[in-house]
Every structure is written in structure tokens, then in C-alpha cells.
């Protein structure tokens, strides 16, 4: 088990989006973190107290969590110096980066000498089966995005929270490092061998009560040439009864791909639904989740109203407004 509370390590993250792991923990499990550690040049701030390692230790922090998701998932020399010091001071380290802690000789040595633990959240802990496509009992909802990092995880968490408030049967099913760090379990899907990804999603969302909803954490985008494979595995392995379209309207291009424009929501709907109906012929598009953090109060309300009229679906920002109308749409299925 990863010990809490955490100190969230933001390193030298270039922008807010790069610190999405730390931001997700702060937003959805704030009691688990005492502060944030930012290096010189850090362009992110998740709104927690800035702390040194010494201050965090005095505040009771047990684990330094790498809260940055940089492209390629690497640990720089500058990061390594801070993390080695943390181990020498008695902190455990947890990370969901592709570049594993256990592959960094300096970190392994420091952990061994000081009796501390390295937690690589992105290492699959189960021998997942190959997907068989058999229909499972219970209901499943999957958020799919026009791009990466548009709010798919927040959508699932917000819908699960709303269902729990209503006394409905509901579970959030994490498929990435942030969700796993928030909830304590899940499948690190993008680290699963490709042939077993869909099977891992089947494993994560087993048979359940007929009125139980699994909210499967979305990943990637069918339109993102770097990460479309993980999205396809979620769609077929998840066999969703409902899709929620997720979008961030101020993006100028696909994340990390300046030569690729974002698809429209209509393109996303018309591409994803036929694919989903291969595994579940009854799948429907139930609503739209919009990340409006970069739109002002008047602008975001106008945008959502126009989008809802255009698409004929409930369109909400579940973090800003709550997920009530999206849950209403699921109840009507």
C-alpha cells in the first residue's frame, strides 16, 4: 500500500496540464496531500502550500508522489537529485511515469540503503486475459475525448460521485496512474501488452448487478495518432452501454501534435458509436462533458447552451456544474 499523506512533486512542469496527476489528486482526494514541491522554472501550481522536503516531513508526509505526466514519461537528472534526497530523508516515492523508478540505479540504491519503497504505479500486477467479448451483466459508461487530457477522468469521477449521492450502485474504474493514486486500485492500461489491453478492461469491469454502473476512466483519443490504441481497447473491452463525449473547446491542436487539428464532436460521435456497437449493439451516446476551465462565466454558459442545441444532447461541465444531468441521461437509458 502507498502511504499517505503525500507531498506532490511538480518538478519543473512547463504548464498546468503537465501536472495533471497532482491536480487530479488534489481535486478528488485532497485529504491525501499536505503540499506541493516545485522546482525553479515550474509553470504549474495545484493550489497547495509550497513545501521543502523538510517542511513536508514536519507536516507528516510519508510519500513523495511524482505528480507530473510529461511526454515520454522520463525522470530528469534534476528530478533524480530531489528524489534521492527524499529517499535519504525517509520518504517513499510513487510514480506513474513510463520511465520506471526501479530502472533508475540511483533511486534503487538510495531506497535500498535507507529502507524505503519505490512504487511504480504503471506496472501491471495481474496476468490479464485476452478479451473474449462475452456480454457481462451490469451497465458501463465510458467517456471518450476529442483529444487527450480533456477531462475524461474527471467526468467519470463526477458521475460516480453523483450516483453515490443518489444512493445508486456505482463504481469508478481507474485505468491510469492518476485514477489509481486517487482510489488505490485499477489497471494501468497503457502499460499492458497490446494483445491484453481489452482483456484487462474486461477484468476491471466484471459481471455486476443489473442496476450497477461502472464508470470506466477514459484514455487517449481515437483521433490522436499517438494514443488511439488504448482508446480502442477501452471501447471494445468495456462494452459500454453509454458513451460520454469529452471536449476542451479552447485547444488549437491535438496535445503534442501541432500539425493535427481536433475533430469536431460530431466527428467523434459518428466515428466512436459504430466502433462501440461492434461489442455492444445497444450502446448510445448519452451526453457531452466539456472542460470549460479556460472560459469565463458568461462564455461557458453560452457555449454549453449552443452546443446542447446543436447536438441534441445534455452538455455540462461536470466539475463546474456537477454531473447531475449526465446521470439523468444514464437513468433514462
Short mmCIF file of C-alpha atoms in Angstrom, two decimals:
data_model
loop_
_atom_site.label_atom_id
_atom_site.label_comp_id
_atom_site.label_asym_id
_atom_site.label_seq_id
_atom_site.Cartn_x
_atom_site.Cartn_y
_atom_site.Cartn_z
CA UNK A 1 0.00 0.00 0.00
CA UNK A 2 1.17 3.54 -0.76
CA UNK A 3 1.40 5.50 2.47
CA UNK A 4 -0.42 8.81 2.82
CA UNK A 5 -0.30 11.73 3.16
CA UNK A 6 1.54 12.70 0.00
CA UNK A 7 3.86 15.51 -0.98
CA UNK A 8 3.01 16.20 -4.62
CA UNK A 9 6.17 16.66 -6.69
CA UNK A 10 5.57 19.06 -9.60
CA UNK A 11 9.24 19.34 -10.55
CA UNK A 12 9.79 21.77 -13.41
CA UNK A 13 6.45 21.05 -15.13
CA UNK A 14 6.22 23.52 -18.03
CA UNK A 15 2.49 24.19 -17.69
CA UNK A 16 -0.60 23.35 -15.67
CA UNK A 17 -1.67 20.49 -17.90
CA UNK A 18 1.65 18.72 -17.37
CA UNK A 19 0.82 18.49 -13.66
CA UNK A 20 -2.49 16.71 -14.25
CA UNK A 21 -1.61 13.82 -11.93
CA UNK A 22 -1.05 16.16 -8.99
CA UNK A 23 -4.10 18.23 -9.93
CA UNK A 24 -6.31 15.16 -10.04
CA UNK A 25 -5.19 14.02 -6.60
CA UNK A 26 -5.72 17.50 -5.17
CA UNK A 27 -9.20 17.82 -6.69
CA UNK A 28 -10.54 14.34 -5.88
CA UNK A 29 -8.65 13.24 -2.77
CA UNK A 30 -7.44 16.48 -1.17
CA UNK A 31 -7.01 14.96 2.28
CA UNK A 32 -4.27 12.73 0.87
CA UNK A 33 -1.82 15.58 0.16
CA UNK A 34 -0.16 18.07 2.53
CA UNK A 35 1.61 20.23 -0.04
CA UNK A 36 3.43 20.59 -3.35
CA UNK A 37 7.12 20.69 -4.25
CA UNK A 38 8.04 22.95 -7.17
CA UNK A 39 11.46 23.37 -8.69
CA UNK A 40 12.84 26.51 -10.32
CA UNK A 41 11.02 27.20 -13.59
CA UNK A 42 7.92 25.23 -12.68
CA UNK A 43 4.91 26.57 -14.60
CA UNK A 44 2.27 24.64 -12.65
CA UNK A 45 0.50 25.25 -9.36
CA UNK A 46 -2.22 22.94 -7.99
CA UNK A 47 -3.12 25.29 -5.18
CA UNK A 48 -1.45 23.56 -2.25
CA UNK A 49 1.16 25.02 0.06
CA UNK A 50 4.67 25.08 -1.41
CA UNK A 51 6.92 22.98 0.80
CA UNK A 52 10.50 21.87 1.02
CA UNK A 53 11.17 18.23 1.80
CA UNK A 54 11.92 19.23 5.38
CA UNK A 55 8.64 21.12 5.73
CA UNK A 56 6.68 18.25 4.21
CA UNK A 57 8.27 15.78 6.60
CA UNK A 58 7.37 18.01 9.54
CA UNK A 59 3.78 18.14 8.20
CA UNK A 60 3.60 14.35 8.26
CA UNK A 61 4.07 13.47 4.58
CA UNK A 62 5.05 9.84 4.02
CA UNK A 63 5.32 9.54 0.23
CA UNK A 64 6.57 11.86 -2.49
CA UNK A 65 4.27 11.37 -5.49
CA UNK A 66 5.57 12.36 -8.91
CA UNK A 67 2.59 14.46 -9.97
CA UNK A 68 3.79 15.25 -13.49
CA UNK A 69 2.85 13.45 -16.71
CA UNK A 70 5.46 14.64 -19.18
CA UNK A 71 5.64 13.49 -22.78
CA UNK A 72 7.62 10.24 -22.84
CA UNK A 73 7.36 9.81 -19.07
CA UNK A 74 11.02 10.36 -18.18
CA UNK A 75 12.86 11.27 -14.96
CA UNK A 76 15.40 14.04 -15.50
CA UNK A 77 18.73 14.37 -13.68
CA UNK A 78 17.37 17.38 -11.78
CA UNK A 79 14.33 15.41 -10.62
CA UNK A 80 16.54 12.50 -9.64
CA UNK A 81 18.59 14.65 -7.25
CA UNK A 82 15.45 15.71 -5.37
CA UNK A 83 14.02 12.19 -5.27
CA UNK A 84 17.27 10.69 -3.99
CA UNK A 85 17.33 13.27 -1.19
CA UNK A 86 13.70 12.40 -0.37
CA UNK A 87 14.60 8.72 -0.02
CA UNK A 88 17.57 9.60 2.18
CA UNK A 89 15.21 11.58 4.43
CA UNK A 90 12.80 8.66 4.83
CA UNK A 91 10.16 9.26 2.18
CA UNK A 92 8.79 6.56 -0.09
CA UNK A 93 8.44 7.53 -3.77
CA UNK A 94 5.45 6.80 -6.01
CA UNK A 95 5.29 7.41 -9.73
CA UNK A 96 3.11 6.55 -12.69
CA UNK A 97 5.63 7.53 -15.35
CA UNK A 98 6.60 5.18 -18.17
CA UNK A 99 10.21 5.60 -17.06
CA UNK A 100 10.09 3.30 -14.02
CA UNK A 101 11.60 4.19 -10.68
CA UNK A 102 13.02 0.67 -10.41
CA UNK A 103 15.06 1.28 -13.58
CA UNK A 104 16.85 4.30 -12.08
CA UNK A 105 20.00 2.94 -10.41
CA UNK A 106 20.46 5.95 -8.12
CA UNK A 107 16.90 5.70 -6.83
CA UNK A 108 17.11 1.94 -6.34
CA UNK A 109 20.34 2.29 -4.40
CA UNK A 110 19.01 5.11 -2.21
CA UNK A 111 15.82 3.19 -1.48
CA UNK A 112 17.77 0.06 -0.55
CA UNK A 113 20.28 1.83 1.71
CA UNK A 114 17.58 3.81 3.51
CA UNK A 115 14.97 1.06 3.70
CA UNK A 116 12.37 2.96 1.67
CA UNK A 117 9.95 1.80 -1.03
CA UNK A 118 9.64 2.71 -4.71
CA UNK A 119 6.06 2.40 -6.01
CA UNK A 120 5.76 2.10 -9.80
CA UNK A 121 2.03 2.54 -10.28
CA UNK A 122 2.29 1.80 -14.00
CA UNK A 123 3.42 -1.80 -13.57
CA UNK A 124 0.54 -4.25 -14.20
CA UNK A 125 0.11 -6.52 -11.18
CA UNK A 126 -2.18 -9.11 -12.82
CA UNK A 127 -1.73 -11.53 -15.72
CA UNK A 128 -4.66 -10.19 -17.72
CA UNK A 129 -6.55 -12.45 -20.13
CA UNK A 130 -7.14 -11.90 -23.81
CA UNK A 131 -10.59 -10.37 -24.32
CA UNK A 132 -13.38 -12.81 -25.15
CA UNK A 133 -16.11 -10.28 -25.94
CA UNK A 134 -18.75 -12.07 -23.88
CA UNK A 135 -21.58 -9.87 -22.68
CA UNK A 136 -21.37 -9.06 -18.95
CA UNK A 137 -24.19 -8.16 -16.61
CA UNK A 138 -24.40 -4.65 -15.19
CA UNK A 139 -24.06 -1.32 -17.00
CA UNK A 140 -20.98 0.58 -18.14
CA UNK A 141 -20.26 4.15 -19.15
CA UNK A 142 -17.12 5.36 -20.92
CA UNK A 143 -16.01 8.94 -21.57
CA UNK A 144 -14.23 9.34 -24.91
CA UNK A 145 -12.42 12.50 -25.94
CA UNK A 146 -11.69 14.69 -28.93
CA UNK A 147 -8.14 14.76 -27.51
CA UNK A 148 -6.01 13.60 -24.59
CA UNK A 149 -6.31 15.37 -21.23
CA UNK A 150 -9.70 16.94 -21.82
CA UNK A 151 -11.43 15.73 -18.64
CA UNK A 152 -12.40 12.10 -19.20
CA UNK A 153 -11.26 11.02 -15.72
CA UNK A 154 -12.99 13.98 -14.07
CA UNK A 155 -16.18 13.07 -15.92
CA UNK A 156 -16.17 9.50 -14.61
CA UNK A 157 -15.33 10.59 -11.06
CA UNK A 158 -18.03 13.27 -11.09
CA UNK A 159 -20.69 10.88 -12.41
CA UNK A 160 -19.75 8.24 -9.84
CA UNK A 161 -19.91 10.85 -7.07
CA UNK A 162 -23.36 11.97 -8.21
CA UNK A 163 -24.66 8.41 -8.35
CA UNK A 164 -23.30 7.70 -4.88
CA UNK A 165 -25.15 10.78 -3.57
CA UNK A 166 -28.36 9.45 -5.11
CA UNK A 167 -27.90 6.05 -3.50
CA UNK A 168 -27.35 4.38 -6.86
CA UNK A 169 -24.98 1.44 -7.38
CA UNK A 170 -21.84 2.83 -8.97
CA UNK A 171 -18.06 2.30 -9.15
CA UNK A 172 -15.31 4.37 -10.73
CA UNK A 173 -12.88 2.10 -12.58
CA UNK A 174 -9.40 3.68 -12.93
CA UNK A 175 -7.29 2.90 -15.98
CA UNK A 176 -4.43 5.37 -15.50
CA UNK A 177 -1.90 6.39 -12.90
CA UNK A 178 -3.83 9.37 -11.55
CA UNK A 179 -7.03 7.42 -11.01
CA UNK A 180 -5.08 4.62 -9.36
CA UNK A 181 -3.37 7.07 -6.99
CA UNK A 182 -6.73 8.66 -6.15
CA UNK A 183 -8.63 5.44 -5.47
CA UNK A 184 -5.89 2.97 -4.58
CA UNK A 185 -6.53 0.44 -7.36
CA UNK A 186 -7.21 -0.11 -11.06
CA UNK A 187 -5.47 -1.13 -14.27
CA UNK A 188 -2.50 0.87 -15.70
CA UNK A 189 -3.87 0.24 -19.16
CA UNK A 190 -1.25 1.94 -21.32
CA UNK A 191 1.41 -0.29 -19.75
CA UNK A 192 -0.44 -3.52 -20.57
CA UNK A 193 0.83 -5.51 -23.57
CA UNK A 194 -1.35 -4.59 -26.55
CA UNK A 195 -2.95 -8.00 -27.07
CA UNK A 196 -4.17 -7.99 -23.46
CA UNK A 197 -5.48 -4.42 -23.13
CA UNK A 198 -9.10 -5.19 -23.98
CA UNK A 199 -8.97 -8.23 -21.71
CA UNK A 200 -7.66 -6.04 -18.89
CA UNK A 201 -10.72 -3.81 -19.27
CA UNK A 202 -12.99 -6.86 -19.17
CA UNK A 203 -11.19 -7.93 -15.98
CA UNK A 204 -11.65 -4.45 -14.49
CA UNK A 205 -15.40 -4.37 -15.22
CA UNK A 206 -16.75 -7.85 -14.37
CA UNK A 207 -20.35 -9.05 -14.09
CA UNK A 208 -22.36 -6.94 -11.68
CA UNK A 209 -25.92 -6.21 -10.56
CA UNK A 210 -28.22 -5.25 -13.39
CA UNK A 211 -28.66 -1.72 -11.99
CA UNK A 212 -24.96 -1.14 -11.21
CA UNK A 213 -22.96 1.36 -13.28
CA UNK A 214 -19.22 1.11 -13.87
CA UNK A 215 -17.68 4.45 -14.86
CA UNK A 216 -14.60 3.47 -16.87
CA UNK A 217 -11.81 6.04 -16.90
CA UNK A 218 -11.19 7.08 -20.49
CA UNK A 219 -7.73 7.36 -22.05
CA UNK A 220 -6.30 8.91 -25.20
CA UNK A 221 -8.47 9.64 -28.22
CA UNK A 222 -9.42 7.76 -31.36
CA UNK A 223 -8.18 10.82 -33.25
CA UNK A 224 -4.79 11.06 -31.53
CA UNK A 225 -2.25 9.21 -33.67
CA UNK A 226 -0.01 8.59 -30.65
CA UNK A 227 -2.58 7.11 -28.27
CA UNK A 228 -5.58 5.83 -30.22
CA UNK A 229 -4.85 2.18 -29.43
CA UNK A 230 -5.63 2.47 -25.73
CA UNK A 231 -8.95 4.15 -26.57
CA UNK A 232 -9.94 1.31 -28.86
CA UNK A 233 -9.18 -1.23 -26.14
CA UNK A 234 -11.41 0.66 -23.71
CA UNK A 235 -14.28 0.76 -26.19
CA UNK A 236 -14.20 -2.93 -27.07
CA UNK A 237 -13.12 -4.29 -23.68
CA UNK A 238 -15.52 -2.03 -21.81
CA UNK A 239 -18.55 -2.83 -23.96
CA UNK A 240 -20.09 0.48 -22.82
CA UNK A 241 -23.85 0.91 -22.71
CA UNK A 242 -23.30 4.66 -22.86
CA UNK A 243 -20.62 6.98 -24.21
CA UNK A 244 -20.00 10.49 -22.93
CA UNK A 245 -18.24 12.78 -25.40
CA UNK A 246 -15.48 14.82 -23.70
CA UNK A 247 -14.09 18.05 -25.12
CA UNK A 248 -11.93 21.09 -24.31
CA UNK A 249 -13.08 23.91 -26.63
CA UNK A 250 -10.04 26.21 -26.48
CA UNK A 251 -7.48 23.72 -27.85
CA UNK A 252 -5.72 24.88 -31.01
CA UNK A 253 -4.43 21.43 -31.97
CA UNK A 254 -4.10 17.88 -30.64
CA UNK A 255 -1.97 17.74 -27.49
CA UNK A 256 1.66 17.29 -28.51
CA UNK A 257 0.75 17.22 -32.22
CA UNK A 258 0.75 20.79 -33.61
CA UNK A 259 0.10 19.56 -37.16
CA UNK A 260 -3.17 17.83 -36.22
CA UNK A 261 -6.46 19.64 -35.67
CA UNK A 262 -9.04 18.43 -33.17
CA UNK A 263 -12.07 16.60 -34.60
CA UNK A 264 -15.50 18.05 -34.13
CA UNK A 265 -17.82 16.48 -31.60
CA UNK A 266 -19.94 15.28 -34.50
CA UNK A 267 -16.92 13.50 -35.98
CA UNK A 268 -16.16 11.92 -32.62
CA UNK A 269 -19.76 10.73 -32.21
CA UNK A 270 -20.02 9.36 -35.72
CA UNK A 271 -16.67 7.56 -35.50
CA UNK A 272 -16.91 6.14 -31.99
CA UNK A 273 -20.50 4.90 -31.93
CA UNK A 274 -20.19 2.36 -34.77
CA UNK A 275 -16.98 1.05 -33.17
CA UNK A 276 -18.69 0.72 -29.78
CA UNK A 277 -21.64 -1.09 -31.33
CA UNK A 278 -19.34 -3.86 -32.56
CA UNK A 279 -19.05 -5.01 -28.92
CA UNK A 280 -22.39 -3.69 -27.67
CA UNK A 281 -25.05 -3.13 -30.35
CA UNK A 282 -27.19 -1.21 -27.84
CA UNK A 283 -24.59 1.45 -27.00
CA UNK A 284 -25.76 5.07 -27.17
CA UNK A 285 -24.17 8.49 -26.87
CA UNK A 286 -25.76 9.88 -23.71
CA UNK A 287 -24.22 13.32 -23.23
CA UNK A 288 -21.33 15.73 -23.58
CA UNK A 289 -18.78 16.68 -20.92
CA UNK A 290 -16.99 19.96 -21.58
CA UNK A 291 -13.89 21.19 -19.77
CA UNK A 292 -14.63 24.93 -19.61
CA UNK A 293 -11.86 25.99 -17.23
CA UNK A 294 -10.49 28.46 -19.78
CA UNK A 295 -13.89 30.09 -20.48
CA UNK A 296 -15.38 32.86 -18.37
CA UNK A 297 -18.74 32.57 -16.58
CA UNK A 298 -20.88 34.05 -19.36
CA UNK A 299 -18.87 32.48 -22.16
CA UNK A 300 -19.05 28.92 -20.83
CA UNK A 301 -22.80 29.02 -20.22
CA UNK A 302 -23.41 30.36 -23.72
CA UNK A 303 -21.09 27.76 -25.21
CA UNK A 304 -22.85 24.88 -23.46
CA UNK A 305 -26.30 26.15 -24.45
CA UNK A 306 -25.29 26.45 -28.10
CA UNK A 307 -23.62 23.02 -28.04
CA UNK A 308 -26.66 21.38 -26.50
CA UNK A 309 -28.91 22.89 -29.15
CA UNK A 310 -26.53 21.81 -31.92
CA UNK A 311 -26.00 18.23 -30.73
CA UNK A 312 -29.35 17.45 -29.10
CA UNK A 313 -27.59 16.08 -26.00
CA UNK A 314 -27.14 17.37 -22.43
CA UNK A 315 -23.88 19.36 -22.37
CA UNK A 316 -22.34 20.20 -19.00
CA UNK A 317 -19.07 20.88 -17.27
CA UNK A 318 -19.32 18.22 -14.54
CA UNK A 319 -16.56 19.74 -12.42
CA UNK A 320 -18.00 23.25 -12.60
CA UNK A 321 -21.71 22.39 -12.58
CA UNK A 322 -21.95 18.84 -11.26
CA UNK A 323 -22.80 15.71 -13.23
CA UNK A 324 -26.50 15.59 -12.41
CA UNK A 325 -27.79 15.96 -15.97
CA UNK A 326 -25.38 13.34 -17.29
CA UNK A 327 -26.59 10.90 -14.63
CA UNK A 328 -30.17 11.77 -15.54
CA UNK A 329 -29.35 10.76 -19.10
CA UNK A 330 -27.97 7.40 -17.96
CA UNK A 331 -31.04 6.74 -15.83
CA UNK A 332 -33.20 7.31 -18.90
CA UNK A 333 -31.44 4.59 -20.90
#
